[in-house]
Short mmCIF file of C-alpha atoms in Angstrom, two decimals:
data_model
loop_
_atom_site.label_atom_id
_atom_site.label_comp_id
_atom_site.label_asym_id
_atom_site.label_seq_id
_atom_site.Cartn_x
_atom_site.Cartn_y
_atom_site.Cartn_z
CA MET A 1 72.00 82.79 28.29
CA ASN A 2 74.76 85.43 28.27
CA GLU A 3 76.40 87.04 31.31
CA GLU A 4 74.13 90.13 31.33
CA GLN A 5 70.95 88.01 31.34
CA SER A 6 72.35 85.94 34.22
CA ILE A 7 72.96 89.09 36.25
CA GLN A 8 69.41 90.32 35.58
CA GLU A 9 67.99 86.97 36.67
CA LEU A 10 70.00 87.02 39.90
CA ARG A 11 68.79 90.55 40.64
CA LYS A 12 65.16 89.47 40.20
CA GLN A 13 65.69 86.56 42.60
CA ILE A 14 67.33 88.86 45.19
CA ASP A 15 64.41 91.33 44.96
CA ALA A 16 61.90 88.52 45.39
CA LEU A 17 63.71 87.16 48.48
CA ALA A 18 63.95 90.67 49.99
CA SER A 19 60.23 91.21 49.50
CA GLU A 20 59.47 87.86 51.10
CA MET A 21 61.70 88.71 54.09
CA ARG A 22 59.83 91.99 54.62
CA ASP A 23 56.52 90.16 54.59
CA GLN A 24 57.77 87.64 57.14
CA GLN A 25 59.08 90.43 59.40
CA GLN A 26 55.71 92.17 59.34
CA ARG A 27 53.93 88.89 60.13
CA LEU A 28 56.31 88.23 63.04
CA LEU A 29 55.67 91.73 64.40
CA ARG A 30 51.88 91.18 64.26
CA LEU A 31 52.25 87.89 66.12
CA HIS A 32 54.29 89.57 68.86
CA GLN A 33 51.67 92.29 69.23
CA GLU A 34 48.88 89.71 69.48
CA LEU A 35 50.83 87.74 72.08
CA ASN A 36 51.36 90.84 74.22
CA ARG A 37 47.67 91.73 73.96
CA LEU A 38 46.58 88.26 75.10
CA GLN A 39 49.03 88.27 78.02
CA ASN A 40 47.81 91.66 79.23
CA LYS A 41 44.19 90.44 79.21
CA LYS A 42 44.87 87.72 81.83
CA PRO A 43 43.41 88.48 85.30
CA GLY A 44 46.03 89.88 87.66
CA SER A 45 48.69 89.90 84.99
CA ILE A 46 51.43 92.52 85.15
CA PRO A 47 52.72 94.03 81.93
CA PRO A 48 56.21 92.73 81.20
CA PRO A 49 59.03 95.18 81.89
CA THR A 50 60.52 96.82 78.86
CA GLY A 51 64.05 96.77 80.26
CA LYS A 52 64.46 100.50 79.52
CA PRO A 53 64.14 103.02 82.37
CA SER A 54 61.96 106.04 81.73
CA GLN A 55 63.47 109.35 80.75
CA ASN A 56 62.46 110.92 84.06
CA PHE A 57 64.08 108.08 86.01
CA ARG A 58 67.36 108.45 84.12
CA PHE A 59 67.36 112.21 84.66
CA GLU A 60 66.61 111.76 88.36
CA ASN A 61 69.50 109.30 88.70
CA PHE A 62 71.84 111.72 86.94
CA ILE A 63 70.88 114.53 89.32
CA GLY A 64 70.82 112.41 92.47
CA LEU A 65 73.84 110.20 91.86
CA ARG A 66 76.23 112.53 90.08
CA VAL A 67 75.36 116.24 90.14
CA ILE A 68 74.27 116.80 93.75
CA HIS A 69 77.32 115.44 95.54
CA PHE A 70 79.65 116.90 92.91
CA VAL A 71 78.27 120.39 93.51
CA GLY A 72 78.05 119.76 97.24
CA ILE A 73 81.73 118.90 97.73
CA ILE A 74 82.78 121.89 95.61
CA LEU A 75 80.60 124.25 97.67
CA LEU A 76 81.93 122.73 100.88
CA VAL A 77 85.56 123.25 99.85
CA ILE A 78 84.82 126.80 98.66
CA GLY A 79 83.02 127.56 101.94
CA LEU A 80 85.92 126.25 104.00
CA SER A 81 88.38 128.24 101.90
CA ILE A 82 86.43 131.48 102.24
CA GLY A 83 86.08 130.84 105.98
CA VAL A 84 89.82 130.34 106.35
CA LYS A 85 90.50 133.51 104.35
CA TYR A 86 88.06 135.43 106.56
CA VAL A 87 89.75 134.48 109.82
CA ILE A 88 93.20 135.07 108.31
CA ASP A 89 92.32 138.57 107.08
CA ARG A 90 90.98 139.54 110.50
CA GLN A 91 93.76 137.82 112.48
CA LEU A 92 91.17 135.89 114.54
CA ILE A 93 93.40 132.85 115.02
CA SER A 94 97.12 132.24 115.11
CA GLU A 95 99.09 130.86 112.20
CA SER A 96 99.59 127.48 113.85
CA MET A 97 95.86 127.24 114.58
CA ARG A 98 95.02 128.00 110.94
CA ILE A 99 97.16 125.10 109.73
CA SER A 100 95.86 122.79 112.47
CA LEU A 101 92.21 123.53 111.60
CA ALA A 102 92.90 123.05 107.89
CA TYR A 103 94.50 119.66 108.56
CA ALA A 104 91.60 118.76 110.86
CA ALA A 105 89.05 119.54 108.11
CA GLY A 106 90.91 117.31 105.66
CA ILE A 107 91.18 114.47 108.19
CA ILE A 108 87.44 114.71 109.02
CA LEU A 109 86.56 114.45 105.32
CA TYR A 110 88.90 111.48 104.94
CA SER A 111 87.39 109.72 108.00
CA LEU A 112 83.89 110.13 106.62
CA SER A 113 84.97 108.76 103.24
CA TRP A 114 86.54 105.73 104.93
CA ARG A 115 83.40 104.95 107.00
CA LEU A 116 81.05 105.31 104.01
CA LYS A 117 83.19 103.45 101.47
CA LYS A 118 81.56 100.03 101.92
CA ASN A 119 77.92 101.07 101.36
CA TYR A 120 78.26 104.38 99.47
CA GLN A 121 81.35 104.04 97.34
CA LEU A 122 80.64 106.91 94.93
CA PHE A 123 79.85 109.37 97.73
CA SER A 124 82.92 108.14 99.60
CA ALA A 125 85.05 108.79 96.52
CA ILE A 126 83.87 112.41 96.37
CA LEU A 127 84.64 112.98 100.05
CA PHE A 128 88.06 111.39 99.63
CA SER A 129 88.97 113.67 96.74
CA GLY A 130 87.96 116.74 98.74
CA ALA A 131 90.05 115.53 101.68
CA MET A 132 93.15 115.03 99.54
CA ALA A 133 92.76 118.47 97.93
CA SER A 134 92.56 120.05 101.40
CA LEU A 135 95.63 118.20 102.67
CA TYR A 136 97.58 119.09 99.50
CA PHE A 137 97.06 122.80 99.92
CA THR A 138 97.46 122.84 103.68
CA THR A 139 100.93 121.36 103.29
CA TYR A 140 101.72 123.85 100.52
CA ALA A 141 100.53 126.81 102.63
CA ALA A 142 102.38 125.62 105.74
CA PHE A 143 105.64 125.65 103.77
CA VAL A 144 105.28 128.70 101.50
CA TYR A 145 103.32 131.17 103.64
CA TYR A 146 104.26 130.26 107.21
CA GLY A 147 107.52 128.30 106.99
CA PHE A 148 106.34 125.55 109.35
CA PHE A 149 108.03 122.79 107.34
CA SER A 150 111.38 122.56 105.66
CA PHE A 151 111.58 121.87 101.95
CA ALA A 152 112.56 118.24 102.57
CA VAL A 153 109.60 117.60 104.90
CA THR A 154 107.18 119.33 102.53
CA PHE A 155 108.52 117.32 99.60
CA LEU A 156 108.09 114.03 101.46
CA ILE A 157 104.52 114.92 102.51
CA MET A 158 103.65 115.86 98.93
CA VAL A 159 105.14 112.60 97.66
CA GLY A 160 103.13 110.61 100.19
CA LEU A 161 99.85 112.39 99.38
CA THR A 162 100.37 112.02 95.63
CA ILE A 163 101.19 108.32 95.85
CA TYR A 164 98.31 107.62 98.23
CA THR A 165 95.80 109.57 96.10
CA ALA A 166 96.92 107.67 93.00
CA PHE A 167 96.64 104.36 94.87
CA GLU A 168 93.13 105.11 96.17
CA SER A 169 91.98 106.35 92.75
CA ILE A 170 92.94 102.98 91.31
CA ARG A 171 91.22 101.13 94.17
CA TYR A 172 88.02 103.13 93.78
CA ASP A 173 88.36 102.84 89.98
CA ARG A 174 86.68 106.20 89.56
CA GLN A 175 88.00 109.12 87.57
CA GLU A 176 85.98 111.54 89.75
CA ILE A 177 88.50 111.17 92.57
CA ALA A 178 91.42 112.19 90.42
CA VAL A 179 89.57 114.99 88.60
CA LEU A 180 88.15 116.61 91.74
CA GLY A 181 91.38 116.16 93.66
CA MET A 182 93.31 117.69 90.79
CA VAL A 183 90.95 120.66 90.37
CA GLY A 184 91.08 121.26 94.10
CA ALA A 185 94.87 121.06 94.17
CA TYR A 186 95.09 123.59 91.33
CA GLY A 187 92.35 125.95 92.49
CA ILE A 188 92.45 126.21 96.27
CA PRO A 189 95.64 128.36 96.42
CA PHE A 190 93.81 131.10 94.51
CA LEU A 191 90.79 130.95 96.84
CA ILE A 192 92.46 131.60 100.16
CA SER A 193 95.58 133.69 99.56
CA ALA A 194 97.67 135.47 96.96
CA ASN A 195 100.98 133.91 95.96
CA ASN A 196 104.10 135.38 97.55
CA GLY A 197 105.91 135.88 94.27
CA ARG A 198 107.89 132.62 94.36
CA ALA A 199 107.03 131.36 90.89
CA ASP A 200 109.63 128.61 91.19
CA LEU A 201 107.88 127.15 94.25
CA PHE A 202 104.40 127.54 92.82
CA PHE A 203 105.14 125.89 89.48
CA SER A 204 107.27 123.20 91.12
CA TYR A 205 104.13 122.39 93.09
CA ILE A 206 102.07 122.37 89.87
CA ILE A 207 104.59 120.13 88.11
CA PHE A 208 104.63 117.73 91.03
CA ILE A 209 100.82 117.48 90.86
CA ASN A 210 101.08 116.92 87.10
CA VAL A 211 103.42 113.96 87.59
CA GLY A 212 100.75 112.17 89.63
CA ILE A 213 98.07 113.12 87.13
CA SER A 214 100.14 111.80 84.21
CA PHE A 215 100.68 108.52 86.03
CA LEU A 216 96.95 108.05 86.65
CA SER A 217 96.06 109.16 83.14
CA PHE A 218 98.32 106.48 81.69
CA LYS A 219 97.59 103.74 84.25
CA LYS A 220 93.79 103.90 84.01
CA LYS A 221 93.44 105.44 80.54
CA TRP A 222 91.78 108.50 82.07
CA LYS A 223 92.75 110.72 79.18
CA MET A 224 90.49 113.60 80.22
CA MET A 225 92.83 114.18 83.16
CA GLY A 226 95.75 114.70 80.80
CA TRP A 227 93.73 117.24 78.82
CA LEU A 228 92.74 119.17 81.95
CA ALA A 229 96.26 119.17 83.35
CA LEU A 230 97.70 120.44 80.06
CA LEU A 231 95.16 123.26 79.69
CA ILE A 232 95.26 124.39 83.34
CA SER A 233 99.06 124.28 83.60
CA TRP A 234 99.73 126.22 80.40
CA ILE A 235 97.04 128.79 81.22
CA LEU A 236 98.67 129.36 84.62
CA PHE A 237 102.16 129.60 83.12
CA ILE A 238 101.18 131.96 80.27
CA SER A 239 99.17 134.13 82.69
CA TRP A 240 102.15 134.40 85.02
CA GLY A 241 104.43 135.19 82.09
CA SER A 242 102.13 137.89 80.77
CA LEU A 243 101.51 139.58 84.15
CA LYS A 244 104.50 139.01 86.46
CA TYR A 245 107.42 137.68 84.43
CA GLU A 246 110.59 139.81 84.47
CA GLU A 247 114.04 139.53 82.93
CA LYS A 248 115.50 138.19 86.19
CA ASP A 249 113.08 135.24 85.97
CA PHE A 250 114.51 134.00 82.66
CA TRP A 251 116.08 130.75 83.82
CA THR A 252 113.14 129.97 86.10
CA GLY A 253 110.71 130.47 83.23
CA PHE A 254 112.87 128.59 80.72
CA ILE A 255 113.34 125.52 82.95
CA LEU A 256 109.70 125.38 84.05
CA MET A 257 108.50 125.77 80.44
CA GLY A 258 110.77 122.94 79.29
CA ILE A 259 109.63 120.59 82.07
CA LEU A 260 105.95 121.26 81.37
CA TYR A 261 106.41 120.67 77.64
CA LEU A 262 108.36 117.43 78.07
CA LEU A 263 105.95 116.13 80.70
CA PHE A 264 102.86 116.59 78.53
CA THR A 265 104.64 115.30 75.41
CA VAL A 266 105.59 112.11 77.25
CA ASN A 267 102.03 111.84 78.61
CA VAL A 268 100.60 111.91 75.07
CA LEU A 269 103.15 109.55 73.47
CA ALA A 270 103.23 107.03 76.35
CA TYR A 271 100.29 105.06 74.94
CA ARG A 272 102.07 104.75 71.59
CA VAL A 273 105.53 103.91 72.95
CA VAL A 274 104.70 101.65 75.90
CA ARG A 275 101.43 100.04 74.83
CA SER A 276 101.94 100.23 71.04
CA GLU A 277 98.47 101.77 70.66
CA SER A 278 97.79 103.96 67.65
CA LEU A 279 97.37 107.63 68.52
CA THR A 280 93.80 108.91 68.53
CA MET A 281 92.72 112.24 67.08
CA GLY A 282 92.30 113.56 70.62
CA GLU A 283 95.90 112.70 71.50
CA ILE A 284 97.21 114.30 68.31
CA GLN A 285 95.18 117.44 69.05
CA GLN A 286 96.60 117.43 72.58
CA LEU A 287 100.13 117.30 71.15
CA ILE A 288 99.37 120.16 68.74
CA ILE A 289 98.01 122.34 71.56
CA ASN A 290 101.08 121.51 73.65
CA ASN A 291 103.28 122.73 70.76
CA LEU A 292 101.26 125.93 70.39
CA ALA A 293 101.51 126.58 74.13
CA LEU A 294 105.28 126.08 73.91
CA TYR A 295 105.50 128.66 71.12
CA VAL A 296 103.44 131.27 73.00
CA SER A 297 105.40 130.63 76.21
CA SER A 298 108.69 130.90 74.31
CA LEU A 299 107.67 134.32 73.00
CA ILE A 300 107.08 135.41 76.60
CA VAL A 301 110.21 133.85 78.12
CA PHE A 302 112.66 134.97 75.42
CA GLY A 303 110.90 138.31 75.02
CA TYR A 304 111.10 138.99 78.76
CA GLY A 305 107.35 139.35 79.05
CA GLU A 306 106.89 141.20 75.75
CA PHE A 307 105.56 139.30 72.72
CA GLY A 308 107.27 141.55 70.17
CA THR A 309 110.82 141.20 71.48
CA HIS A 310 113.05 138.61 69.75
CA LEU A 311 110.02 137.55 67.70
CA ALA A 312 111.94 136.31 64.67
CA SER A 313 114.67 134.40 66.53
CA THR A 314 112.17 132.75 68.89
CA THR A 315 109.94 131.70 66.00
CA GLY A 316 112.97 130.31 64.15
CA CYS A 317 114.11 128.24 67.16
CA VAL A 318 110.64 126.78 67.72
CA ALA A 319 110.38 126.08 63.97
CA LEU A 320 113.63 124.08 64.14
CA GLY A 321 112.21 122.16 67.08
CA MET A 322 109.04 121.35 65.14
CA ILE A 323 111.10 120.21 62.14
CA LEU A 324 113.10 117.92 64.44
CA LEU A 325 109.90 116.49 65.94
CA ALA A 326 108.45 115.91 62.46
CA LEU A 327 111.61 114.05 61.41
CA LEU A 328 111.54 111.93 64.57
CA SER A 329 107.90 111.04 63.93
CA TYR A 330 108.85 109.89 60.41
CA LEU A 331 111.64 107.74 61.82
CA PHE A 332 109.98 106.17 64.87
CA PHE A 333 106.23 106.34 64.15
CA LYS A 334 106.07 105.36 60.50
CA THR A 335 102.40 104.33 60.63
CA GLU A 336 101.19 107.55 62.32
CA ASN A 337 100.48 109.52 59.15
CA ILE A 338 98.21 112.09 60.81
CA LEU A 339 100.81 112.81 63.50
CA GLN A 340 103.54 113.25 60.88
CA GLN A 341 101.34 115.52 58.79
CA SER A 342 100.28 117.64 61.80
CA LEU A 343 103.85 118.20 63.01
CA ALA A 344 105.07 118.95 59.49
CA MET A 345 102.27 121.47 58.94
CA GLN A 346 103.14 123.24 62.19
CA ALA A 347 106.78 123.38 61.07
CA VAL A 348 105.77 124.80 57.67
CA VAL A 349 103.64 127.52 59.26
CA LEU A 350 106.42 128.50 61.69
CA VAL A 351 109.07 128.62 58.94
CA THR A 352 106.76 130.84 56.87
CA MET A 353 106.24 133.14 59.88
CA PHE A 354 109.99 133.21 60.58
CA ILE A 355 110.71 134.40 57.04
CA GLY A 356 108.10 137.13 57.40
CA PHE A 357 109.44 138.25 60.79
CA TYR A 358 113.17 138.13 59.99
CA TRP A 359 113.21 139.74 56.52
CA ASN A 360 111.05 142.35 54.90
CA GLY A 361 110.01 143.63 51.51
CA PHE A 362 111.34 141.94 48.40
CA PHE A 363 113.35 139.28 50.29
CA VAL A 364 110.18 137.94 51.97
CA THR A 365 108.49 137.58 48.60
CA ILE A 366 111.46 135.76 47.04
CA LEU A 367 112.01 133.48 50.06
CA TRP A 368 108.32 132.55 50.25
CA VAL A 369 108.46 131.68 46.56
CA ALA A 370 111.55 129.53 47.12
CA PHE A 371 109.97 127.84 50.12
CA SER A 372 106.83 127.03 48.12
CA VAL A 373 109.00 125.43 45.42
CA VAL A 374 110.71 123.27 48.07
CA LEU A 375 107.32 122.24 49.49
CA PHE A 376 105.97 121.35 46.07
CA GLY A 377 109.06 119.31 45.23
CA TRP A 378 108.76 117.50 48.54
CA GLY A 379 105.12 116.71 47.76
CA ILE A 380 106.05 115.31 44.34
CA ILE A 381 108.92 113.17 45.66
CA SER A 382 107.06 111.85 48.71
CA HIS A 383 103.73 111.40 46.84
CA ARG A 384 101.92 113.45 49.49
CA SER A 385 99.15 115.82 48.53
CA TRP A 386 99.22 118.27 51.45
CA PRO A 387 102.73 119.70 50.77
CA ARG A 388 101.70 120.37 47.16
CA LEU A 389 98.52 122.11 48.28
CA ALA A 390 100.45 124.06 50.92
CA ALA A 391 102.92 125.19 48.26
CA ILE A 392 100.13 126.42 45.99
CA LEU A 393 98.43 128.20 48.91
CA LEU A 394 101.70 129.89 49.94
CA MET A 395 102.28 130.97 46.35
CA ILE A 396 98.80 132.54 46.25
CA VAL A 397 99.45 134.32 49.57
CA THR A 398 102.75 135.60 48.17
CA LEU A 399 100.97 136.90 45.08
CA GLY A 400 98.38 138.62 47.26
CA LYS A 401 101.16 140.25 49.29
CA LEU A 402 102.84 141.43 46.11
CA VAL A 403 99.64 142.94 44.68
CA ILE A 404 98.15 144.45 47.85
CA PHE A 405 101.11 145.50 49.99
CA ASP A 406 104.26 145.58 47.86
CA SER A 407 103.14 147.30 44.67
CA SER A 408 103.46 150.75 46.22
CA LYS A 409 106.83 149.98 47.87
CA PHE A 410 108.78 147.98 45.29
CA SER A 411 110.79 149.53 42.51
CA PRO A 412 109.72 148.76 38.93
CA ILE A 413 112.54 146.19 38.60
CA GLN A 414 111.43 144.45 41.80
CA LYS A 415 107.77 144.39 40.71
CA ILE A 416 108.65 143.03 37.27
CA THR A 417 110.89 140.37 38.80
CA GLY A 418 108.30 139.39 41.38
CA TYR A 419 105.43 139.09 38.91
CA LEU A 420 107.50 137.17 36.37
CA ILE A 421 108.90 134.70 38.91
CA ILE A 422 105.55 134.05 40.62
CA GLY A 423 103.67 133.78 37.30
CA ALA A 424 106.19 131.36 35.82
CA LEU A 425 106.31 129.24 38.97
CA LEU A 426 102.52 129.05 39.18
CA LEU A 427 102.43 127.77 35.59
CA ILE A 428 105.19 125.25 36.32
CA LEU A 429 103.47 124.08 39.53
CA SER A 430 100.18 123.78 37.67
CA PHE A 431 101.83 121.68 34.95
CA PHE A 432 103.50 119.31 37.39
CA TYR A 433 100.34 119.09 39.48
CA GLN A 434 98.27 118.09 36.46
CA LYS A 435 100.98 115.68 35.32
CA THR A 436 101.01 114.04 38.73
CA MET A 437 97.23 113.76 38.81
CA VAL A 438 97.06 112.29 35.29
CA SER A 439 99.75 109.75 36.17
CA ARG A 440 97.90 108.77 39.35
CA ILE A 441 94.58 108.43 37.50
CA LYS A 442 96.21 106.15 34.90
CA THR A 443 97.78 104.06 37.65
CA ASP A 444 94.44 103.70 39.43
CA GLU A 445 92.74 102.74 36.16
CA ASN A 446 95.36 100.10 35.45
CA GLU A 447 95.04 98.66 38.95
CA SER A 448 91.24 98.56 38.64
CA SER A 449 91.49 96.92 35.22
CA ASN A 450 93.91 94.29 36.55
CA MET A 451 91.63 93.51 39.48
CA LEU A 452 88.59 93.17 37.20
CA ASN A 453 90.46 90.86 34.85
CA GLY A 454 91.59 88.75 37.79
CA GLU A 455 88.01 88.43 39.07
CA GLN A 456 86.73 87.45 35.61
CA ASN A 457 89.45 84.83 35.22
CA ALA A 458 88.61 83.45 38.65
#
């Protein structure tokens, strides 16, 4: 019997065993059904529980245990905020009474959460988060709007509230506390009063809140908090930059932008550096969005509120920063291929944009061609496919620019030069690309052949 006949015989035996297993499974299922039928026929017998709650019961639990109190505490805080704004607008109570009542509301919520913690822990956690949000803003308002506290006293109170909220969030072991407290701390200032124009104070407050959020996000692996903090903080900063930023605010904007960027970068990379955990796709996406927010904010800060001012120089500086980050990722995170590729791709896009912003006409075409050659060479040397594909894509974009936009502007010499250079380079890139692919295919075939020979010898 040769090897092929042996394989056929083994396949027949496997098919026979599989068929027999299916028959036995069907017989076992029929026996279970018969057993259940006989048990249900006994007088006074109760059908055995299935162990799976009904769909209606699960939906009712979701509404009753999670949605109702979540909406309730939000409505309560909004109602209190609108009520405070109402009495402030109509000067019904003095400034000291406003702060006293606000503190009293927060203390009442905290007292209720403390009394209910033993028997109703989830409800207690929601009340506690609302209380902390109220106390956060009351302290902020007492300092910024009314000057009741000095900066040192306000800072100490904020430190105490942040540390205590973080401590209680860990004790409760519920992310709802941190999320609701954080949303309240961000949102309440906009509900009861307009800011007085002190962007440095407002964003210092936001950064201080973010420090506590980053600590909890890392300590308890509550990564959603990091996402929310990043999105809310950058939206607030970019909105301020677009609407109220002026040239005199340059150093304020520059320092605040740098602190926000470093804080969220550290928050994302902390899992990798401290705990040696591989970065997830969500964390890499968070880092990419943080880089994009830095670029948009840089356009605002260095353009003094106008996106078009200093566009080329700002793009070039951020591109250098992305190149540096990509190099650092290659040096210190050698196994994080997706991170390296993402940072390098951002750097490539920014360099391409910088060339387009800084030069014009024929120089852009030539520099894009040169940059695509560098990318392709890098892809060949490093054995990475994405730089080669990026080079080909950039070359196609350059050709499209030459045909669609530059044909009517270039001189005949420039058009001839551009077409000849791009055509020749596309042919050269195509040749090297095919050569690389053929070499890789041969290598894979040799490896497969060696493995097969090894298995046969074994």
